[in-house]
Every structure is written in structure tokens, then in C-alpha cells.
Amino acid sequence: MERTNWTEIEFILQGLSEYPRAEKLLFATCLVMYLVILLGNGTLVILTLLDSRLHTPMYLFLGNLSFLYIWYTSSFIPSMLIHFLSKKKTISFTRCVVQMSVSYSLGSTECVLLAVMAYDRFVAICNPLRYPIIMSKALCIQMAALAWGLGFFNSLTETILAIQLPFCGKNVINHFVCEILAFVKLACTDISLNEITIMLGNVIFLFTPLLLICISYIFILSTVLRINSAEGRKKAFSTCSAHITVVTVFYETILFMYMKPKSKDSAFNKLIALFYGVVTPMLNPIIYSLRNTEVHGALRKLVSRHWFWSAVVTRLAG
Ligand SMILES: *[C@@H]1O[C@H](CO)[C@@H](O)[C@H](O)[C@H]1NC(C)=O
């Protein structure tokens, strides 16, 4: 089989080129959403790194998630914004591969991180006395490394399988971004092996974490319901509510995409896919900072500049 000469290939991201007015509107909407994502998640990362009161496993994992969302959205939104405004919607083979592998890797890591965060809440509520011993710094770092590593290897495998395919002319991707399934469909050969491994990867990385999250919450609920006072129940559960909300938003959108009837209107499908790629990253910092006194306190401290600079100096010095 002849190897494809990658430098000669360019893909066309069709996006919504048939509706130029809608593209202008999408540009404005996505730009605003992207800025909100950068601002919200950037603030959370800075807070979790600088404020020692937020150096608990829950907030460190949250910092990881926000850090991930910044890179995840940055892997496709900027180039998408440019394509919305320009007539020429081409992307080189290499950039397309980088875009799809980075977003695939971070998407997989996101699922594992959500499961790790559920485990953290499970230990905090079902085993509160031993929580500091179980969730040691070493375990936290191991679990975070596991999440990043698994995502990376999942993406690496799929990417290696995908770029070995021969490409010979089909080059229109009917989407806003390079997405792995759309990419392999452009190859001029049998792609069933790729489709199977991608489906398998999706199932493993979406449904195993979902299962673990559900099991954690079954234990959490049964523990919370055994608490006698209503006040105590509320207090115990309040530390989980933000995580539950993020998980629900994330999985609702994913499941919706999988389960929805195959609509003929491809513009609508593309818009839904786009919307769901940005909505969880945008809502995550908002959900976590709403009514959260710890985050509010840390933010207030950050805003008073004196503290900010002294913290930076101590960080650099220490
Ligand atoms: C990610 O999590 C690890 C382990 O808890 C932590 O050491 C690290 O500071 C976190 N990174 C960010 C950016 O929050």
C-alpha cells in the first residue's frame, strides 16, 4: 500500500458555508463563549494553585479539569473562529491530525477525571475520618497522572491507526472541526477496524467512568440518607452538588448526541455537536463558584492585589 504524502493533502472544513449570515452570528457567539471559558477556567486554575485553602483533593482535581477545558477548547475554537470569517476553510493534514488527537486525548482525560472526582466525594462522605489518610497527596497525584496518561494513550492509539490510512482525494469534512470519525471516513479503504476501535474507545472511556460515578453516588446517597439531622444531610450533600451538576451536564449532552434520532438536517446536527463541545467547559467554573463560599473567599483574596503579588513572590521564592 502506498504511503500518503501528508504535505500534499489539505482538508476543507465545510462548516456552515452554505449559510454565511449564520456564520457571522456563530462567530460572535463562539467568541463570547470562548472568552467566558478562558476567564472562568483560568481564574479557577489560578485560585487552586495559589490559595492554600483550596489545596484539597477536590479543588486540585477541579483545577485539573479547568486546566483541561482551557486546552480542550483552545485546540479547536480559535481555528474555527477564523474559518467562520474566511472564505477559505482549508486545514493542512498535519494541523487536522493535531487538532483531532489533542481534543480526543483531552476528552478522554475529562471522563476519567470526572470519575476520579466522584471517588474523592465517595471517600469524603462514606469514610470521612480516614479521608485525609486515603486521599493522600501521593494518591491524588497518581490518580491525576492516570487520568492524563490514559487519555493520552487512547488518543495516541487511535491517531496512529488513523494516519496509516491511505488518503486519495476525498477531502471535505462536513463539520466545523477535525473530528476523528469524520477524518477516517475520508480514507479510501476499508475503515471498519478504525471504526470499531474508536467505538470501543468511546464505550470504555465514556461508560466505565459513568458506571463508577453511579456506583460512587449510590454509596454516597445511602450514607447521606442515614444521617439523622436534615441539617447534616444538607451539609454532607452540598459538597457533592457541584460535581453532580457538572457530570449531569456532561453526560446528558453526550447521551443526547448518541441517542438522538439521526436527523436529515446536517446543519442542525453540526450545530448541536458544536454547542455541546463548548457548553460543559463554559458552565463548569460557573457551577463550581455559585454559592461556594470557599471559592468566593479565595477570589476576594486574589482580587486584593497585595496578596496576589506576595503570593506570587512566595511561590517563586519557595
Ligand atoms: C492537578 O492535580 C494534582 C494532584 O492532585 C495537583 O498536584 C496539581 O496541582 C493539579 N493541577 C492543577 C493545574 O490544578
Coordinates of C-alpha atoms and ligand atoms in Angstrom, one line a residue:
M1 CA 0.0 0.0 0.0
E2 CA 1.4 3.3 -0.9
R3 CA 2.1 5.8 1.8
T4 CA 0.2 9.1 1.6
N5 CA 2.3 12.2 1.1
W6 CA 0.9 14.2 4.0
T7 CA 2.2 17.6 3.0
E8 CA 0.2 17.5 -0.2
I9 CA -3.1 17.0 1.5
E10 CA -5.4 19.7 2.6
F11 CA -8.9 19.2 4.0
I12 CA -11.8 21.5 3.7
L13 CA -13.9 22.0 6.8
Q14 CA -17.3 22.6 5.3
G15 CA -18.9 24.0 8.5
L16 CA -21.9 26.1 7.6
S17 CA -20.5 27.6 4.4
E18 CA -24.0 27.5 2.9
Y19 CA -25.2 30.0 5.4
P20 CA -22.8 32.9 5.5
R21 CA -25.0 35.1 7.7
A22 CA -25.3 32.4 10.3
E23 CA -21.6 32.1 10.3
K24 CA -21.2 35.7 11.4
L25 CA -23.6 35.1 14.2
L26 CA -21.8 31.9 15.2
F27 CA -18.5 33.8 15.2
A28 CA -19.8 36.3 17.7
T29 CA -21.5 33.7 19.9
C30 CA -18.5 31.4 20.0
L31 CA -16.1 34.2 20.6
V32 CA -18.0 35.3 23.7
M33 CA -18.3 31.7 24.9
Y34 CA -14.6 31.2 24.4
L35 CA -13.7 34.3 26.4
V36 CA -16.0 33.2 29.2
I37 CA -14.3 29.8 29.2
L38 CA -10.8 31.3 29.3
L39 CA -11.7 33.7 32.0
G40 CA -13.7 31.3 34.2
N41 CA -11.4 28.3 34.0
G42 CA -8.3 30.5 34.1
T43 CA -9.5 32.0 37.3
L44 CA -10.2 28.6 38.9
V45 CA -6.8 27.3 37.9
I46 CA -5.0 30.3 39.4
L47 CA -7.2 30.1 42.6
T48 CA -6.5 26.4 43.1
L49 CA -2.8 26.9 42.6
L50 CA -2.3 30.0 44.7
D51 CA -4.7 29.7 47.6
S52 CA -3.6 27.2 50.2
R53 CA -7.2 26.8 51.5
L54 CA -8.1 25.3 48.2
H55 CA -5.3 22.8 48.3
T56 CA -7.7 19.9 49.0
P57 CA -8.1 17.0 46.6
M58 CA -11.5 18.2 45.4
Y59 CA -10.2 21.6 44.4
L60 CA -6.9 20.3 42.9
F61 CA -8.9 17.9 40.7
L62 CA -11.2 20.8 39.8
G63 CA -8.1 22.8 38.9
N64 CA -7.0 19.9 36.6
L65 CA -10.5 19.9 35.0
S66 CA -10.4 23.7 34.4
F67 CA -6.8 23.4 33.0
L68 CA -8.0 20.7 30.7
Y69 CA -11.0 22.7 29.5
I70 CA -8.7 25.6 28.6
W71 CA -6.6 23.4 26.3
Y72 CA -9.5 21.4 25.0
T73 CA -11.4 24.4 23.8
S74 CA -8.2 26.1 22.6
S75 CA -7.5 23.1 20.4
F76 CA -10.4 23.9 18.1
I77 CA -12.2 27.2 18.8
P78 CA -9.5 29.7 17.6
S79 CA -9.2 28.0 14.2
M80 CA -12.9 27.6 14.0
L81 CA -13.4 31.3 14.6
I82 CA -11.0 32.1 11.7
H83 CA -12.9 29.8 9.4
F84 CA -16.2 31.4 10.3
L85 CA -14.9 34.7 8.9
S86 CA -12.9 33.5 5.9
K87 CA -14.0 32.1 2.6
K88 CA -11.1 29.7 2.5
K89 CA -11.8 26.9 5.0
T90 CA -8.9 24.7 4.5
I91 CA -6.7 23.0 7.1
S92 CA -3.5 21.1 6.4
F93 CA -3.3 17.4 7.1
T94 CA -0.9 17.9 10.0
R95 CA -3.0 20.5 11.7
C96 CA -6.1 18.4 11.3
V97 CA -4.3 15.4 12.9
V98 CA -3.0 17.6 15.8
Q99 CA -6.5 19.1 16.3
M100 CA -8.3 15.8 16.4
S101 CA -5.7 14.0 18.6
V102 CA -5.5 16.8 21.1
S103 CA -9.2 17.1 21.5
Y104 CA -9.6 13.3 21.6
S105 CA -7.0 12.9 24.3
L106 CA -8.3 15.7 26.5
G107 CA -11.9 14.5 26.0
S108 CA -10.9 11.0 27.3
T109 CA -9.0 12.5 30.2
E110 CA -12.0 14.6 31.1
C111 CA -14.1 11.4 31.6
V112 CA -11.5 9.8 33.8
L113 CA -11.1 13.0 35.9
L114 CA -14.9 13.1 36.5
A115 CA -14.7 9.6 37.8
V116 CA -11.7 10.4 40.0
M117 CA -13.7 13.4 41.4
A118 CA -16.6 11.1 42.2
Y119 CA -14.3 8.7 44.0
D120 CA -13.0 11.7 46.0
R121 CA -16.5 12.6 47.1
F122 CA -17.2 9.0 47.9
V123 CA -14.3 8.8 50.3
A124 CA -15.1 12.2 51.8
I125 CA -18.7 11.2 52.6
C126 CA -18.6 7.5 53.2
N127 CA -15.3 7.4 55.1
P128 CA -14.8 10.9 56.5
L129 CA -12.5 10.0 59.3
R130 CA -9.9 8.3 57.2
Y131 CA -10.3 10.8 54.3
P132 CA -7.0 12.6 54.9
I133 CA -5.1 9.3 55.0
I134 CA -6.8 7.7 52.0
M135 CA -6.7 10.7 49.8
S136 CA -3.0 11.3 50.4
K137 CA -1.1 13.7 48.2
A138 CA 0.6 10.7 46.5
L139 CA -2.6 9.0 45.6
C140 CA -4.0 12.3 44.2
I141 CA -1.0 12.8 42.0
Q142 CA -1.2 9.1 40.9
M143 CA -4.9 9.4 40.0
A144 CA -4.4 12.7 38.2
A145 CA -1.4 11.2 36.3
L146 CA -3.6 8.1 35.5
A147 CA -6.3 10.3 34.0
W148 CA -3.9 12.3 31.8
G149 CA -1.9 9.2 30.8
L150 CA -5.0 7.1 29.9
G151 CA -6.4 9.9 27.7
F152 CA -3.0 10.4 26.0
F153 CA -2.6 6.7 25.2
N154 CA -6.2 6.3 24.0
S155 CA -5.7 9.2 21.6
L156 CA -2.2 8.0 20.5
T157 CA -3.5 4.6 19.6
E158 CA -6.5 5.9 17.6
T159 CA -4.3 8.6 15.9
I160 CA -1.6 6.1 14.9
L161 CA -4.3 3.8 13.4
A162 CA -5.9 6.7 11.6
I163 CA -2.9 8.3 10.0
Q164 CA -1.8 5.0 8.4
L165 CA -4.8 5.0 6.2
P166 CA -4.4 5.9 2.6
F167 CA -6.0 9.2 1.6
C168 CA -6.6 9.9 -2.1
G169 CA -8.7 12.8 -2.9
K170 CA -11.8 12.9 -0.7
N171 CA -11.1 15.9 1.4
V172 CA -14.3 17.6 2.5
I173 CA -15.1 17.2 6.2
N174 CA -18.7 18.0 6.8
H175 CA -18.1 19.7 10.2
F176 CA -16.5 22.7 11.9
V177 CA -13.6 20.9 13.3
C178 CA -11.4 17.9 12.5
E179 CA -13.0 15.0 14.4
I180 CA -11.6 11.5 14.3
L181 CA -14.6 9.7 13.0
A182 CA -15.1 12.2 10.2
F183 CA -11.3 12.0 9.5
V184 CA -11.1 8.2 9.0
K185 CA -14.2 8.4 6.8
L186 CA -12.1 10.3 4.2
A187 CA -9.7 7.4 3.7
C188 CA -10.2 5.4 0.5
T189 CA -10.1 2.0 2.0
D190 CA -12.0 -0.2 4.4
I191 CA -12.1 1.6 7.8
S192 CA -14.1 -0.9 9.8
L193 CA -11.1 -1.6 12.1
N194 CA -10.8 2.1 12.9
E195 CA -14.5 2.5 13.4
I196 CA -14.5 -0.5 15.8
T197 CA -11.6 0.7 17.9
I198 CA -13.0 4.2 18.0
M199 CA -16.4 2.9 19.2
L200 CA -14.6 0.6 21.7
G201 CA -12.6 3.5 23.0
N202 CA -15.7 5.7 23.3
V203 CA -17.5 3.0 25.2
I204 CA -14.6 2.3 27.6
F205 CA -13.9 6.0 28.2
L206 CA -17.5 7.1 28.5
F207 CA -19.3 4.3 30.1
T208 CA -16.7 2.9 32.6
P209 CA -16.4 6.3 34.3
L210 CA -20.1 6.7 34.2
L211 CA -20.6 3.4 35.9
L212 CA -18.0 4.2 38.5
I213 CA -19.7 7.6 39.1
C214 CA -23.1 6.0 39.5
I215 CA -21.7 3.4 42.0
S216 CA -20.0 6.2 44.0
Y217 CA -23.2 8.1 44.2
I218 CA -25.3 5.1 45.2
F219 CA -22.9 4.7 48.2
I220 CA -22.9 8.5 48.9
L221 CA -26.7 8.6 48.8
S222 CA -27.2 5.6 51.1
T223 CA -24.7 7.2 53.6
V224 CA -26.3 10.6 53.4
L225 CA -29.8 9.2 53.9
R226 CA -28.7 7.5 57.1
I227 CA -27.7 10.9 58.6
N228 CA -30.4 11.8 61.2
S229 CA -30.5 15.5 61.1
A230 CA -31.7 17.3 58.0
E231 CA -29.0 19.9 58.5
G232 CA -26.3 17.3 58.5
R233 CA -27.8 15.7 55.3
K234 CA -27.8 19.0 53.5
K235 CA -24.3 19.8 54.6
A236 CA -22.9 16.4 53.5
F237 CA -24.6 16.6 50.2
S238 CA -23.7 20.2 49.4
T239 CA -20.1 19.3 48.8
C240 CA -21.3 16.9 46.0
S241 CA -23.8 19.1 44.3
A242 CA -21.4 21.0 42.0
H243 CA -19.8 17.7 40.9
I244 CA -23.2 16.1 40.2
T245 CA -24.3 19.1 38.2
V246 CA -21.1 19.1 36.0
V247 CA -21.4 15.3 35.5
T248 CA -25.1 15.6 34.6
V249 CA -24.5 18.4 32.1
F250 CA -21.6 16.5 30.5
Y251 CA -23.3 13.1 30.2
E252 CA -26.7 14.5 29.3
T253 CA -25.1 16.2 26.3
I254 CA -23.1 13.1 25.3
L255 CA -26.0 10.7 25.7
F256 CA -28.3 13.1 23.8
M257 CA -25.8 13.0 20.9
Y258 CA -25.7 9.2 20.9
M259 CA -29.4 8.6 21.3
K260 CA -30.9 11.3 19.2
P261 CA -32.7 10.1 16.1
K262 CA -30.5 10.6 13.0
S263 CA -31.8 13.8 11.7
K264 CA -31.5 14.6 8.0
D265 CA -30.7 18.2 8.7
S266 CA -27.0 18.1 8.9
A267 CA -26.6 21.8 9.7
F268 CA -28.7 21.3 12.8
N269 CA -26.6 18.2 13.8
K270 CA -23.3 20.1 13.4
L271 CA -24.7 23.0 15.5
I272 CA -25.7 20.6 18.3
A273 CA -22.3 19.0 18.3
L274 CA -20.6 22.3 18.4
F275 CA -22.8 23.6 21.2
Y276 CA -22.1 20.6 23.3
G277 CA -18.3 20.9 22.8
V278 CA -18.4 24.3 24.5
V279 CA -21.2 24.1 27.0
T280 CA -19.7 22.0 29.7
P281 CA -16.3 23.9 29.7
M282 CA -18.3 27.1 30.0
L283 CA -20.7 26.0 32.7
N284 CA -18.1 24.2 34.9
P285 CA -16.5 27.3 36.6
I286 CA -19.9 28.9 36.9
I287 CA -21.4 25.8 38.6
Y288 CA -18.4 25.4 40.9
S289 CA -18.3 29.1 42.0
L290 CA -22.0 29.6 42.5
R291 CA -22.8 29.7 46.2
N292 CA -19.4 28.3 47.0
T293 CA -18.0 30.3 49.9
E294 CA -14.5 28.8 49.7
V295 CA -14.2 29.9 46.0
H296 CA -15.7 33.3 46.8
G297 CA -13.2 33.8 49.7
A298 CA -10.3 32.8 47.5
L299 CA -11.4 35.1 44.8
R300 CA -11.8 38.0 47.1
K301 CA -8.3 37.4 48.3
L302 CA -6.9 37.2 44.8
V303 CA -8.5 40.4 43.8
S304 CA -6.8 42.3 46.6
R305 CA -3.6 42.8 44.7
H306 CA -1.3 43.0 47.6
W307 CA -2.0 39.4 48.5
F308 CA -1.7 38.3 44.9
W309 CA 1.8 39.7 44.4
S310 CA 3.0 38.5 47.7
A311 CA 1.7 35.0 46.9
V312 CA 3.5 35.1 43.5
V313 CA 6.7 36.2 45.2
T314 CA 6.5 33.4 47.8
R315 CA 5.7 30.9 45.1
L316 CA 8.7 31.9 43.1
A317 CA 11.0 32.1 46.1
G318 CA 9.9 28.9 47.7
Ligands
LIG1 C1 -3.8 18.5 39.3 O1 -3.9 17.6 40.3 C2 -2.7 17.3 41.0 C3 -2.9 16.1 42.0 O2 -3.9 16.5 42.9 C4 -2.1 18.5 41.7 O3 -0.9 18.2 42.3 C5 -1.9 19.6 40.6 O4 -1.6 20.8 41.2 C6 -3.2 19.8 39.9 N1 -3.0 20.8 38.8 C7 -3.8 21.9 38.6 C8 -3.4 22.7 37.4 O5 -4.7 22.2 39.3

